[in-house]
Every structure is written in C-alpha cells, then in structure tokens.
PDB file of C-alpha atoms and ligand atoms in Angstrom:
ATOM      1  CA  LYS A   1     101.114  77.703  98.798  1.00 58.00           C
ATOM      2  CA  ARG A   2      99.163  76.898  95.723  1.00 75.00           C
ATOM      3  CA  ASN A   3     101.435  74.504  93.647  1.00 93.00           C
ATOM      4  CA  VAL A   4     103.835  76.483  91.555  1.00 97.00           C
ATOM      5  CA  GLN A   5     106.847  75.450  90.148  1.00 98.00           C
ATOM      6  CA  TYR A   6     110.306  77.702  88.763  1.00 98.00           C
ATOM      7  CA  ILE A   7     112.016  78.153  85.557  1.00 98.00           C
ATOM      8  CA  SER A   8     116.008  78.436  86.501  1.00 98.00           C
ATOM      9  CA  THR A   9     117.141  81.679  84.991  1.00 98.00           C
ATOM     10  CA  GLY A  10     120.311  79.919  84.417  1.00 98.00           C
ATOM     11  CA  VAL A  11     121.921  82.598  86.869  1.00 98.00           C
ATOM     12  CA  LYS A  12     122.742  81.355  90.400  1.00 98.00           C
ATOM     13  CA  ALA A  13     122.489  84.477  91.862  1.00 97.00           C
ATOM     14  CA  LEU A  14     119.218  85.324  90.167  1.00 97.00           C
ATOM     15  CA  ASP A  15     117.509  82.146  90.839  1.00 97.00           C
ATOM     16  CA  GLU A  16     118.359  82.604  94.740  1.00 95.00           C
ATOM     17  CA  LEU A  17     117.231  86.274  94.635  1.00 93.00           C
ATOM     18  CA  LEU A  18     114.096  84.822  92.894  1.00 94.00           C
ATOM     19  CA  GLY A  19     113.833  82.122  95.497  1.00 93.00           C
ATOM     20  CA  GLY A  20     114.110  79.503  93.165  1.00 96.00           C
ATOM     21  CA  GLY A  21     113.845  80.900  89.612  1.00 98.00           C
ATOM     22  CA  ILE A  22     110.674  82.130  87.670  1.00 98.00           C
ATOM     23  CA  GLU A  23     107.303  80.985  89.066  1.00 98.00           C
ATOM     24  CA  THR A  24     104.671  79.497  87.376  1.00 98.00           C
ATOM     25  CA  ARG A  25     100.965  80.707  87.860  1.00 97.00           C
ATOM     26  CA  ALA A  26     102.219  84.371  87.770  1.00 97.00           C
ATOM     27  CA  ILE A  27     103.330  87.071  85.698  1.00 97.00           C
ATOM     28  CA  THR A  28     106.836  88.211  86.201  1.00 97.00           C
ATOM     29  CA  GLU A  29     107.553  92.060  84.871  1.00 96.00           C
ATOM     30  CA  LEU A  30     111.211  92.699  83.506  1.00 97.00           C
ATOM     31  CA  ALA A  31     111.699  96.414  83.321  1.00 95.00           C
ATOM     32  CA  GLY A  32     114.738  98.505  82.529  1.00 94.00           C
ATOM     33  CA  GLU A  33     116.218 100.807  80.011  1.00 93.00           C
ATOM     34  CA  PHE A  34     116.961 100.366  76.908  1.00 94.00           C
ATOM     35  CA  GLY A  35     120.135  97.322  76.799  1.00 96.00           C
ATOM     36  CA  SER A  36     119.752  96.364  80.179  1.00 97.00           C
ATOM     37  CA  GLY A  37     118.982  92.848  79.237  1.00 98.00           C
ATOM     38  CA  LYS A  38     115.289  92.401  78.881  1.00 98.00           C
ATOM     39  CA  THR A  39     115.091  90.794  75.717  1.00 98.00           C
ATOM     40  CA  ASN A  40     118.301  88.666  76.135  1.00 98.00           C
ATOM     41  CA  PHE A  41     116.476  87.441  79.244  1.00 98.00           C
ATOM     42  CA  CYS A  42     113.455  86.501  77.485  1.00 99.00           C
ATOM     43  CA  HIS A  43     115.473  84.089  75.002  1.00 99.00           C
ATOM     44  CA  GLN A  44     117.415  82.861  77.915  1.00 98.00           C
ATOM     45  CA  LEU A  45     114.087  81.624  79.557  1.00 99.00           C
ATOM     46  CA  SER A  46     112.669  80.582  76.326  1.00 99.00           C
ATOM     47  CA  VAL A  47     115.525  77.782  76.111  1.00 99.00           C
ATOM     48  CA  MET A  48     115.621  77.242  80.143  1.00 99.00           C
ATOM     49  CA  VAL A  49     112.123  75.999  80.338  1.00 99.00           C
ATOM     50  CA  GLN A  50     113.044  73.219  78.065  1.00 99.00           C
ATOM     51  CA  LEU A  51     115.352  71.897  80.420  1.00 98.00           C
ATOM     52  CA  PRO A  52     114.526  68.708  82.209  1.00 98.00           C
ATOM     53  CA  GLU A  53     113.520  69.435  86.087  1.00 98.00           C
ATOM     54  CA  ASP A  54     116.672  68.390  87.338  1.00 98.00           C
ATOM     55  CA  LYS A  55     118.696  71.229  85.132  1.00 98.00           C
ATOM     56  CA  GLY A  56     116.208  73.900  86.004  1.00 98.00           C
ATOM     57  CA  GLY A  57     113.582  73.607  83.522  1.00 98.00           C
ATOM     58  CA  LEU A  58     110.023  72.502  83.122  1.00 98.00           C
ATOM     59  CA  LYS A  59     110.667  70.010  80.004  1.00 98.00           C
ATOM     60  CA  GLY A  60     107.693  72.472  78.359  1.00 98.00           C
ATOM     61  CA  LYS A  61     107.628  74.816  75.224  1.00 98.00           C
ATOM     62  CA  ALA A  62     107.275  78.306  74.939  1.00 98.00           C
ATOM     63  CA  LEU A  63     105.398  81.074  73.423  1.00 98.00           C
ATOM     64  CA  PHE A  64     107.340  84.255  72.455  1.00 98.00           C
ATOM     65  CA  ILE A  65     105.140  86.972  71.530  1.00 98.00           C
ATOM     66  CA  ASP A  66     107.408  89.832  69.858  1.00 98.00           C
ATOM     67  CA  THR A  67     105.841  93.143  69.295  1.00 98.00           C
ATOM     68  CA  GLU A  68     109.243  95.023  68.202  1.00 96.00           C
ATOM     69  CA  ASN A  69     110.701  92.651  65.898  1.00 98.00           C
ATOM     70  CA  THR A  70     113.922  91.846  68.369  1.00 98.00           C
ATOM     71  CA  PHE A  71     113.394  87.692  68.344  1.00 98.00           C
ATOM     72  CA  ARG A  72     116.815  86.754  67.264  1.00 98.00           C
ATOM     73  CA  PRO A  73     116.633  82.406  66.805  1.00 98.00           C
ATOM     74  CA  GLU A  74     120.527  82.887  66.269  1.00 98.00           C
ATOM     75  CA  ARG A  75     120.494  84.166  70.052  1.00 98.00           C
ATOM     76  CA  ILE A  76     118.315  80.777  70.854  1.00 98.00           C
ATOM     77  CA  VAL A  77     121.016  78.599  68.958  1.00 98.00           C
ATOM     78  CA  GLN A  78     123.793  79.946  71.308  1.00 98.00           C
ATOM     79  CA  ILE A  79     122.035  79.939  74.402  1.00 98.00           C
ATOM     80  CA  ALA A  80     120.780  76.171  73.715  1.00 98.00           C
ATOM     81  CA  LYS A  81     124.045  74.981  72.803  1.00 98.00           C
ATOM     82  CA  TYR A  82     125.569  76.119  75.891  1.00 98.00           C
ATOM     83  CA  ARG A  83     122.874  74.523  77.761  1.00 98.00           C
ATOM     84  CA  GLY A  84     123.150  71.197  76.393  1.00 98.00           C
ATOM     85  CA  LEU A  85     120.259  71.246  74.097  1.00 98.00           C
ATOM     86  CA  ASP A  86     119.956  70.687  70.320  1.00 98.00           C
ATOM     87  CA  PRO A  87     119.474  74.109  68.846  1.00 98.00           C
ATOM     88  CA  LYS A  88     117.066  72.859  66.217  1.00 98.00           C
ATOM     89  CA  GLU A  89     114.776  71.419  68.786  1.00 98.00           C
ATOM     90  CA  ALA A  90     115.087  74.267  70.587  1.00 98.00           C
ATOM     91  CA  LEU A  91     113.965  76.573  68.258  1.00 98.00           C
ATOM     92  CA  LYS A  92     111.003  74.157  67.360  1.00 98.00           C
ATOM     93  CA  ASN A  93     109.861  74.396  70.751  1.00 98.00           C
ATOM     94  CA  ILE A  94     109.831  78.023  70.691  1.00 98.00           C
ATOM     95  CA  PHE A  95     105.958  78.898  69.392  1.00 98.00           C
ATOM     96  CA  TYR A  96     107.016  82.592  67.723  1.00 98.00           C
ATOM     97  CA  ALA A  97     104.155  85.411  67.292  1.00 98.00           C
ATOM     98  CA  ARG A  98     104.516  88.421  65.790  1.00 98.00           C
ATOM     99  CA  ALA A  99     102.125  91.162  67.411  1.00 98.00           C
ATOM    100  CA  TYR A 100     101.602  93.944  64.908  1.00 98.00           C
ATOM    101  CA  ASN A 101      99.624  96.191  67.539  1.00 98.00           C
ATOM    102  CA  SER A 102      97.919  96.088  70.877  1.00 98.00           C
ATOM    103  CA  ASP A 103      94.308  94.139  69.335  1.00 98.00           C
ATOM    104  CA  HIS A 104      96.803  91.650  67.284  1.00 98.00           C
ATOM    105  CA  GLN A 105      98.564  90.736  70.685  1.00 98.00           C
ATOM    106  CA  MET A 106      95.376  90.620  72.597  1.00 98.00           C
ATOM    107  CA  LEU A 107      93.703  88.283  70.174  1.00 98.00           C
ATOM    108  CA  ILE A 108      97.002  85.795  70.155  1.00 98.00           C
ATOM    109  CA  ILE A 109      96.651  85.976  73.811  1.00 98.00           C
ATOM    110  CA  ASP A 110      93.175  84.876  73.104  1.00 97.00           C
ATOM    111  CA  GLU A 111      94.201  82.414  70.603  1.00 97.00           C
ATOM    112  CA  ALA A 112      97.259  80.645  72.840  1.00 97.00           C
ATOM    113  CA  LYS A 113      94.681  78.687  75.054  1.00 95.00           C
ATOM    114  CA  LYS A 114      94.407  76.141  72.028  1.00 95.00           C
ATOM    115  CA  ILE A 115      97.870  75.503  71.974  1.00 97.00           C
ATOM    116  CA  ILE A 116      98.981  75.907  75.169  1.00 98.00           C
ATOM    117  CA  PRO A 117      97.713  72.708  76.658  1.00 98.00           C
ATOM    118  CA  LYS A 118      98.173  70.721  73.294  1.00 98.00           C
ATOM    119  CA  GLU A 119     101.919  71.890  73.213  1.00 98.00           C
ATOM    120  CA  ASN A 120     102.782  71.547  76.612  1.00 98.00           C
ATOM    121  CA  ILE A 121     103.893  75.542  76.685  1.00 98.00           C
ATOM    122  CA  ARG A 122     105.027  76.508  80.186  1.00 98.00           C
ATOM    123  CA  LEU A 123     106.400  79.706  79.474  1.00 99.00           C
ATOM    124  CA  ILE A 124     104.909  82.882  77.589  1.00 98.00           C
ATOM    125  CA  VAL A 125     107.011  85.615  76.941  1.00 98.00           C
ATOM    126  CA  ILE A 126     105.729  89.140  75.823  1.00 98.00           C
ATOM    127  CA  ASP A 127     108.552  91.316  74.935  1.00 98.00           C
ATOM    128  CA  SER A 128     107.361  94.273  74.893  1.00 97.00           C
ATOM    129  CA  LEU A 129     104.244  94.278  76.873  1.00 97.00           C
ATOM    130  CA  VAL A 130     103.302  97.904  76.546  1.00 94.00           C
ATOM    131  CA  ALA A 131     104.949  99.095  73.538  1.00 95.00           C
ATOM    132  CA  HIS A 132     101.940  98.959  71.162  1.00 97.00           C
ATOM    133  CA  PHE A 133      99.639 100.385  74.062  1.00 96.00           C
ATOM    134  CA  ARG A 134     101.797 102.971  74.588  1.00 93.00           C
ATOM    135  CA  SER A 135     101.901 104.239  71.005  1.00 95.00           C
ATOM    136  CA  GLU A 136      98.499 103.711  70.409  1.00 97.00           C
ATOM    137  CA  TYR A 137      96.947 105.246  73.161  1.00 96.00           C
ATOM    138  CA  PRO A 138      99.323 108.475  73.531  1.00 92.00           C
ATOM    139  CA  GLY A 139      98.943 111.314  76.096  1.00 89.00           C
ATOM    140  CA  ARG A 140      96.243 111.799  78.987  1.00 91.00           C
ATOM    141  CA  GLU A 141      92.940 111.816  76.691  1.00 95.00           C
ATOM    142  CA  ASN A 142      94.076 108.094  75.820  1.00 95.00           C
ATOM    143  CA  LEU A 143      95.209 107.011  79.359  1.00 92.00           C
ATOM    144  CA  ALA A 144      91.554 105.637  80.564  1.00 93.00           C
ATOM    145  CA  GLU A 145      91.058 103.209  77.534  1.00 96.00           C
ATOM    146  CA  ARG A 146      94.661 102.124  77.346  1.00 95.00           C
ATOM    147  CA  GLN A 147      94.874 101.352  81.183  1.00 93.00           C
ATOM    148  CA  GLN A 148      91.456  99.380  80.596  1.00 95.00           C
ATOM    149  CA  LYS A 149      92.407  97.483  77.836  1.00 96.00           C
ATOM    150  CA  LEU A 150      96.122  96.532  79.476  1.00 95.00           C
ATOM    151  CA  ASN A 151      94.123  95.668  82.737  1.00 95.00           C
ATOM    152  CA  HIS A 152      91.991  93.503  80.074  1.00 96.00           C
ATOM    153  CA  HIS A 153      95.230  91.780  78.556  1.00 97.00           C
ATOM    154  CA  ILE A 154      97.159  91.447  81.997  1.00 97.00           C
ATOM    155  CA  ALA A 155      93.695  89.463  83.485  1.00 97.00           C
ATOM    156  CA  GLN A 156      93.597  87.041  80.580  1.00 98.00           C
ATOM    157  CA  LEU A 157      97.665  86.628  80.862  1.00 98.00           C
ATOM    158  CA  LEU A 158      97.205  85.820  84.864  1.00 97.00           C
ATOM    159  CA  LYS A 159      94.159  83.363  83.677  1.00 97.00           C
ATOM    160  CA  LEU A 160      96.095  81.376  81.151  1.00 98.00           C
ATOM    161  CA  ALA A 161      99.304  81.177  83.626  1.00 98.00           C
ATOM    162  CA  ASP A 162      96.911  80.037  86.444  1.00 97.00           C
ATOM    163  CA  ILE A 163      95.003  77.205  84.154  1.00 97.00           C
ATOM    164  CA  TYR A 164      97.969  76.079  82.708  1.00 98.00           C
ATOM    165  CA  ASN A 165     100.740  76.221  85.444  1.00 98.00           C
ATOM    166  CA  ALA A 166     102.590  78.170  82.912  1.00 98.00           C
ATOM    167  CA  ALA A 167     105.063  81.239  83.489  1.00 98.00           C
ATOM    168  CA  VAL A 168     103.954  84.660  82.023  1.00 98.00           C
ATOM    169  CA  VAL A 169     107.303  87.095  81.360  1.00 98.00           C
ATOM    170  CA  VAL A 170     106.783  90.565  80.314  1.00 98.00           C
ATOM    171  CA  THR A 171     109.264  93.199  79.616  1.00 97.00           C
ATOM    172  CA  ASN A 172     108.486  96.821  80.063  1.00 95.00           C
ATOM    173  CA  GLN A 173     109.725 100.342  79.399  1.00 88.00           C
ATOM    174  CA  VAL A 174     110.878 102.733  81.857  1.00 86.00           C
ATOM    175  CA  ILE A 175     110.157 106.439  81.670  1.00 80.00           C
ATOM    176  CA  ALA A 176     111.284 109.439  83.364  1.00 77.00           C
ATOM    177  CA  GLN A 177     109.465 110.929  85.932  1.00 74.00           C
ATOM    178  CA  PRO A 178     109.226 113.953  88.198  1.00 69.00           C
ATOM    179  CA  ASP A 179     109.495 111.881  91.596  1.00 69.00           C
ATOM    180  CA  MET A 180     112.158 109.467  92.484  1.00 66.00           C
ATOM    181  CA  PHE A 181     111.393 105.767  92.162  1.00 69.00           C
ATOM    182  CA  PHE A 182     113.452 103.719  94.418  1.00 69.00           C
ATOM    183  CA  GLY A 183     116.037 106.289  94.462  1.00 69.00           C
ATOM    184  CA  ASN A 184     115.733 106.212  90.903  1.00 73.00           C
ATOM    185  CA  PRO A 185     114.686 109.330  88.348  1.00 72.00           C
ATOM    186  CA  LEU A 186     113.017 106.594  85.635  1.00 79.00           C
ATOM    187  CA  LYS A 187     110.163 103.897  86.734  1.00 79.00           C
ATOM    188  CA  PRO A 188     108.416 101.297  84.839  1.00 82.00           C
ATOM    189  CA  ALA A 189     105.659 102.129  82.399  1.00 78.00           C
ATOM    190  CA  GLY A 190     102.044 101.118  82.583  1.00 75.00           C
ATOM    191  CA  GLY A 191     101.194 102.810  85.663  1.00 73.00           C
ATOM    192  CA  ASN A 192      99.338 101.209  88.605  1.00 77.00           C
ATOM    193  CA  VAL A 193      97.724  98.770  85.990  1.00 78.00           C
ATOM    194  CA  ILE A 194     101.113  96.674  85.950  1.00 80.00           C
ATOM    195  CA  ALA A 195     102.349  97.673  89.321  1.00 78.00           C
ATOM    196  CA  HIS A 196      98.887  95.651  90.468  1.00 82.00           C
ATOM    197  CA  GLY A 197      98.887  93.235  87.786  1.00 88.00           C
ATOM    198  CA  ALA A 198     102.654  92.016  87.795  1.00 92.00           C
ATOM    199  CA  THR A 199     102.915  89.361  90.744  1.00 92.00           C
ATOM    200  CA  TYR A 200     107.013  90.057  90.322  1.00 93.00           C
ATOM    201  CA  ARG A 201     108.584  93.087  89.196  1.00 93.00           C
ATOM    202  CA  ILE A 202     112.300  92.650  88.305  1.00 94.00           C
ATOM    203  CA  TRP A 203     114.326  95.820  87.694  1.00 93.00           C
ATOM    204  CA  LEU A 204     117.222  95.495  85.427  1.00 96.00           C
ATOM    205  CA  ARG A 205     119.946  98.103  84.890  1.00 94.00           C
ATOM    206  CA  LYS A 206     123.551  98.015  83.406  1.00 96.00           C
ATOM    207  CA  GLY A 207     126.773  98.109  85.272  1.00 96.00           C
ATOM    208  CA  LYS A 208     130.041  98.073  83.837  1.00 97.00           C
ATOM    209  CA  GLU A 209     130.478  96.501  80.353  1.00 97.00           C
ATOM    210  CA  ASN A 210     128.408  93.162  80.045  1.00 98.00           C
ATOM    211  CA  ILE A 211     127.444  93.433  83.808  1.00 98.00           C
ATOM    212  CA  ARG A 212     123.930  93.738  84.652  1.00 98.00           C
ATOM    213  CA  VAL A 213     122.163  94.070  87.832  1.00 96.00           C
ATOM    214  CA  ALA A 214     118.898  93.019  88.726  1.00 96.00           C
ATOM    215  CA  ARG A 215     116.839  93.852  91.708  1.00 93.00           C
ATOM    216  CA  ILE A 216     113.111  92.882  93.000  1.00 91.00           C
ATOM    217  CA  LEU A 217     110.801  95.554  93.426  1.00 86.00           C
ATOM    218  CA  ASP A 218     108.096  95.523  96.144  1.00 70.00           C
ATOM    219  CA  SER A 219     107.595  91.786  96.902  1.00 62.00           C
ATOM    220  CA  PRO A 220     106.483  90.815 100.303  1.00 60.00           C
ATOM    221  CA  MET A 221     108.062  87.365  99.853  1.00 63.00           C
ATOM    222  CA  HIS A 222     111.716  88.730  98.707  1.00 63.00           C
ATOM    223  CA  PRO A 223     114.089  91.065 100.735  1.00 62.00           C
ATOM    224  CA  GLU A 224     114.976  94.215  98.534  1.00 65.00           C
ATOM    225  CA  SER A 225     118.544  92.674  97.277  1.00 84.00           C
ATOM    226  CA  GLU A 226     120.193  92.612  94.172  1.00 92.00           C
ATOM    227  CA  ALA A 227     121.961  90.250  92.143  1.00 96.00           C
ATOM    228  CA  THR A 228     124.463  90.773  89.418  1.00 97.00           C
ATOM    229  CA  PHE A 229     124.966  88.723  85.917  1.00 98.00           C
ATOM    230  CA  LYS A 230     126.491  88.822  82.666  1.00 98.00           C
ATOM    231  CA  ILE A 231     125.550  88.839  79.378  1.00 98.00           C
ATOM    232  CA  THR A 232     127.481  86.544  76.926  1.00 98.00           C
ATOM    233  CA  GLU A 233     127.402  84.851  73.603  1.00 98.00           C
ATOM    234  CA  GLU A 234     126.285  82.050  75.643  1.00 98.00           C
ATOM    235  CA  GLY A 235     123.325  84.017  77.151  1.00 98.00           C
ATOM    236  CA  LEU A 236     123.074  85.243  80.868  1.00 98.00           C
ATOM    237  CA  ILE A 237     125.053  83.735  83.217  1.00 98.00           C
ATOM    238  CA  ASP A 238     126.785  84.221  86.931  1.00 98.00           C
TER     239      ASP A 238
HETATM  240  P1  ATP B 301     115.441  97.499  74.514  1.00 89.98           P
HETATM  241  O1  ATP B 301     114.723  98.183  75.933  1.00 89.98           O
HETATM  242  O2  ATP B 301     116.255  98.169  73.593  1.00 89.98           O
HETATM  243  O3  ATP B 301     114.538  96.368  74.230  1.00 89.98           O
HETATM  244  P2  ATP B 301     116.592  95.330  76.200  1.00 89.98           P
HETATM  245  O4  ATP B 301     116.486  95.497  77.602  1.00 89.98           O
HETATM  246  O5  ATP B 301     115.865  94.383  75.639  1.00 89.98           O
HETATM  247  O6  ATP B 301     117.000  96.804  75.608  1.00 89.98           O
HETATM  248  P3  ATP B 301     118.563  93.568  75.211  1.00 89.98           P
HETATM  249  O7  ATP B 301     118.575  93.399  73.820  1.00 89.98           O
HETATM  250  O8  ATP B 301     118.503  92.180  76.005  1.00 89.98           O
HETATM  251  O9  ATP B 301     118.409  94.800  75.957  1.00 89.98           O
HETATM  252  O10 ATP B 301     120.437  93.774  75.676  1.00 89.98           O
HETATM  253  C1  ATP B 301     121.191  94.309  74.539  1.00 89.98           C
HETATM  254  C2  ATP B 301     122.544  93.839  75.111  1.00 89.98           C
HETATM  255  O11 ATP B 301     122.760  92.783  75.081  1.00 89.98           O
HETATM  256  C3  ATP B 301     123.580  94.876  74.421  1.00 89.98           C
HETATM  257  O12 ATP B 301     124.145  95.439  75.518  1.00 89.98           O
HETATM  258  C4  ATP B 301     124.639  93.613  74.045  1.00 89.98           C
HETATM  259  O13 ATP B 301     126.012  94.177  73.943  1.00 89.98           O
HETATM  260  C5  ATP B 301     124.463  92.607  74.365  1.00 89.98           C
HETATM  261  N1  ATP B 301     124.311  91.465  73.639  1.00 89.98           N
HETATM  262  C6  ATP B 301     123.558  91.014  72.680  1.00 89.98           C
HETATM  263  N2  ATP B 301     123.645  89.767  72.160  1.00 89.98           N
HETATM  264  C7  ATP B 301     124.964  89.647  72.532  1.00 89.98           C
HETATM  265  C8  ATP B 301     125.947  88.670  72.242  1.00 89.98           C
HETATM  266  N3  ATP B 301     125.415  87.569  71.379  1.00 89.98           N
HETATM  267  N4  ATP B 301     126.776  88.436  73.100  1.00 89.98           N
HETATM  268  C9  ATP B 301     127.236  89.122  74.018  1.00 89.98           C
HETATM  269  N5  ATP B 301     126.078  90.234  74.333  1.00 89.98           N
HETATM  270  C10 ATP B 301     125.125  90.407  73.680  1.00 89.98           C
HETATM  271 MG1   MG B 302     114.712  94.509  73.987  1.00 89.98          MG
END
C-alpha cells in the first residue's frame, strides 16, 4: 500500500475500528446529526496531529477551516492539557480560517498549498464541508452546479492530501430521506459527489448522555462494526 500514516483519534476503540486512526492521503467524512460530536472530533484531531509519533500523532500542525463559527479555542486548551501539550503551543499550531461562503472556502484551499509544506500542516479540517454549498445552491434547479463545484472542491482536497501526505477530515450534515439508509431514515448530505469523493465515511450517532457511537460506512477494508466513545471536558475518550 502507498505510503500513508495515521493520526490517532485518542480513542482506542475508534483507532481499532479505523485500522490505526485517521489516514493521510485520504478524505475522511464525519457525518451525523446535530450534537453527534463532529465538531468535537475535529477539535480533538487538531490536537492529536501535533503529538509525537509514539503518542499517535504526526508532530504536525493543523489547518482548521470553519464555516459555521463553531471553532472554540478553549476546547483546544482543554484537550491539549489532557494530552500533555502546552495549550498555547497547541493553539499556535492550528491555523484557523473562517470561510464566509463557498467561493471563499474554495479559495482558502487554493491558497493553502503555500502554507501546508512551509508549516508542516498534516491535517486539514473543514467543518462543515457542505453547509455553504447547500444554502447557496438550494433546490433541484441548482443541484447540478452545486454538485459540480463540490466535486471540484473535493478533487482539490484529495490532491492536497496526496501531495503533502496530509489527512483531510470534513464534516457533513445528515438529511431526511424517503428510503432507509443503513437502517436509518437519515443519510449524509452531498449525494454521490461526497459518497464517491470521501475515502472513508464515519457515521456518528448519539447514545445515552455523553456516549457516542461511530460506524464506518461502505469501506472495503473495514468490516461493518461500531465503536463507542465519550465526549468529556478532556475531549473524546474511550
Ligand atoms: P452540529 O451538527 O450541530 O454541528 P456536532 O455533530 O458538531 O453538531 P458537537 O458540537 O461536536 O456536535 O457536539 C456537541 C456535544 O458535545 C454536546 O452534546 C455537548 O454536550 C458536548 N460538549 C461540548 N463541549 C463539551 C465539554 N466541554 N464537555 C463535555 N461535553 C461537551
Ligand atoms: Mg458542529
């Protein structure tokens, strides 16, 4: 297999489910309903990537592209402390970009190739990948244009991931649908473009209280199974 590396999620059960963690040179989609833990997961990975390799990281930095204004520095501080990092350093190692619309989001990715190698960025997060596209191109009449733009965006992301041996992690909303999707009346948004563009698709759902359940969708490499984790002050834990 081509030379890939893994970022530990910080959750043993999840790393096992994923065959080592979040893979570089790939796009991993986190899909799930509100409160299922997508944004927490993104914060966690932005810290985990910074750890040395013997602790599950890549000793690299993160680029966090925020479309919904849900990045919380204080959350990074909590997670970094728990993982034994200097919180100030951890924050400095996360390059933050607020994307104000879908064109801006794509522009940030175009520009990112300048800083990724210079800053040793090994993780690119987009939380959320599809929100701007969905609100700017609503309805059937805009579907073709929206999907074409998303397709281009995803291709650009995969290219960056491959060239710089970085992991790309994107979040996705789930939408109601008429047919059942893996036994669920919801399915990830973005249609085929994301279904085919994402290398790995992780479906998150809420359990009791702070418990969350992750399942990997349609991966040839991973048998269909689930892992549970908790969302706490310290981030995601077993
Ligand atoms: P959305 O679709 O609305 O963006 P999401 O999937 O991104 O949702 P998150 O924001 O990651 O979901 O998860 C929210 C959950 O995380 C809440 O249920 C909240 O209880 C929990 N949470 C957030 N901060 C903390 C914290 N400091 N300690 C414990 N739990 C927390
Ligand atoms: Mg969120």
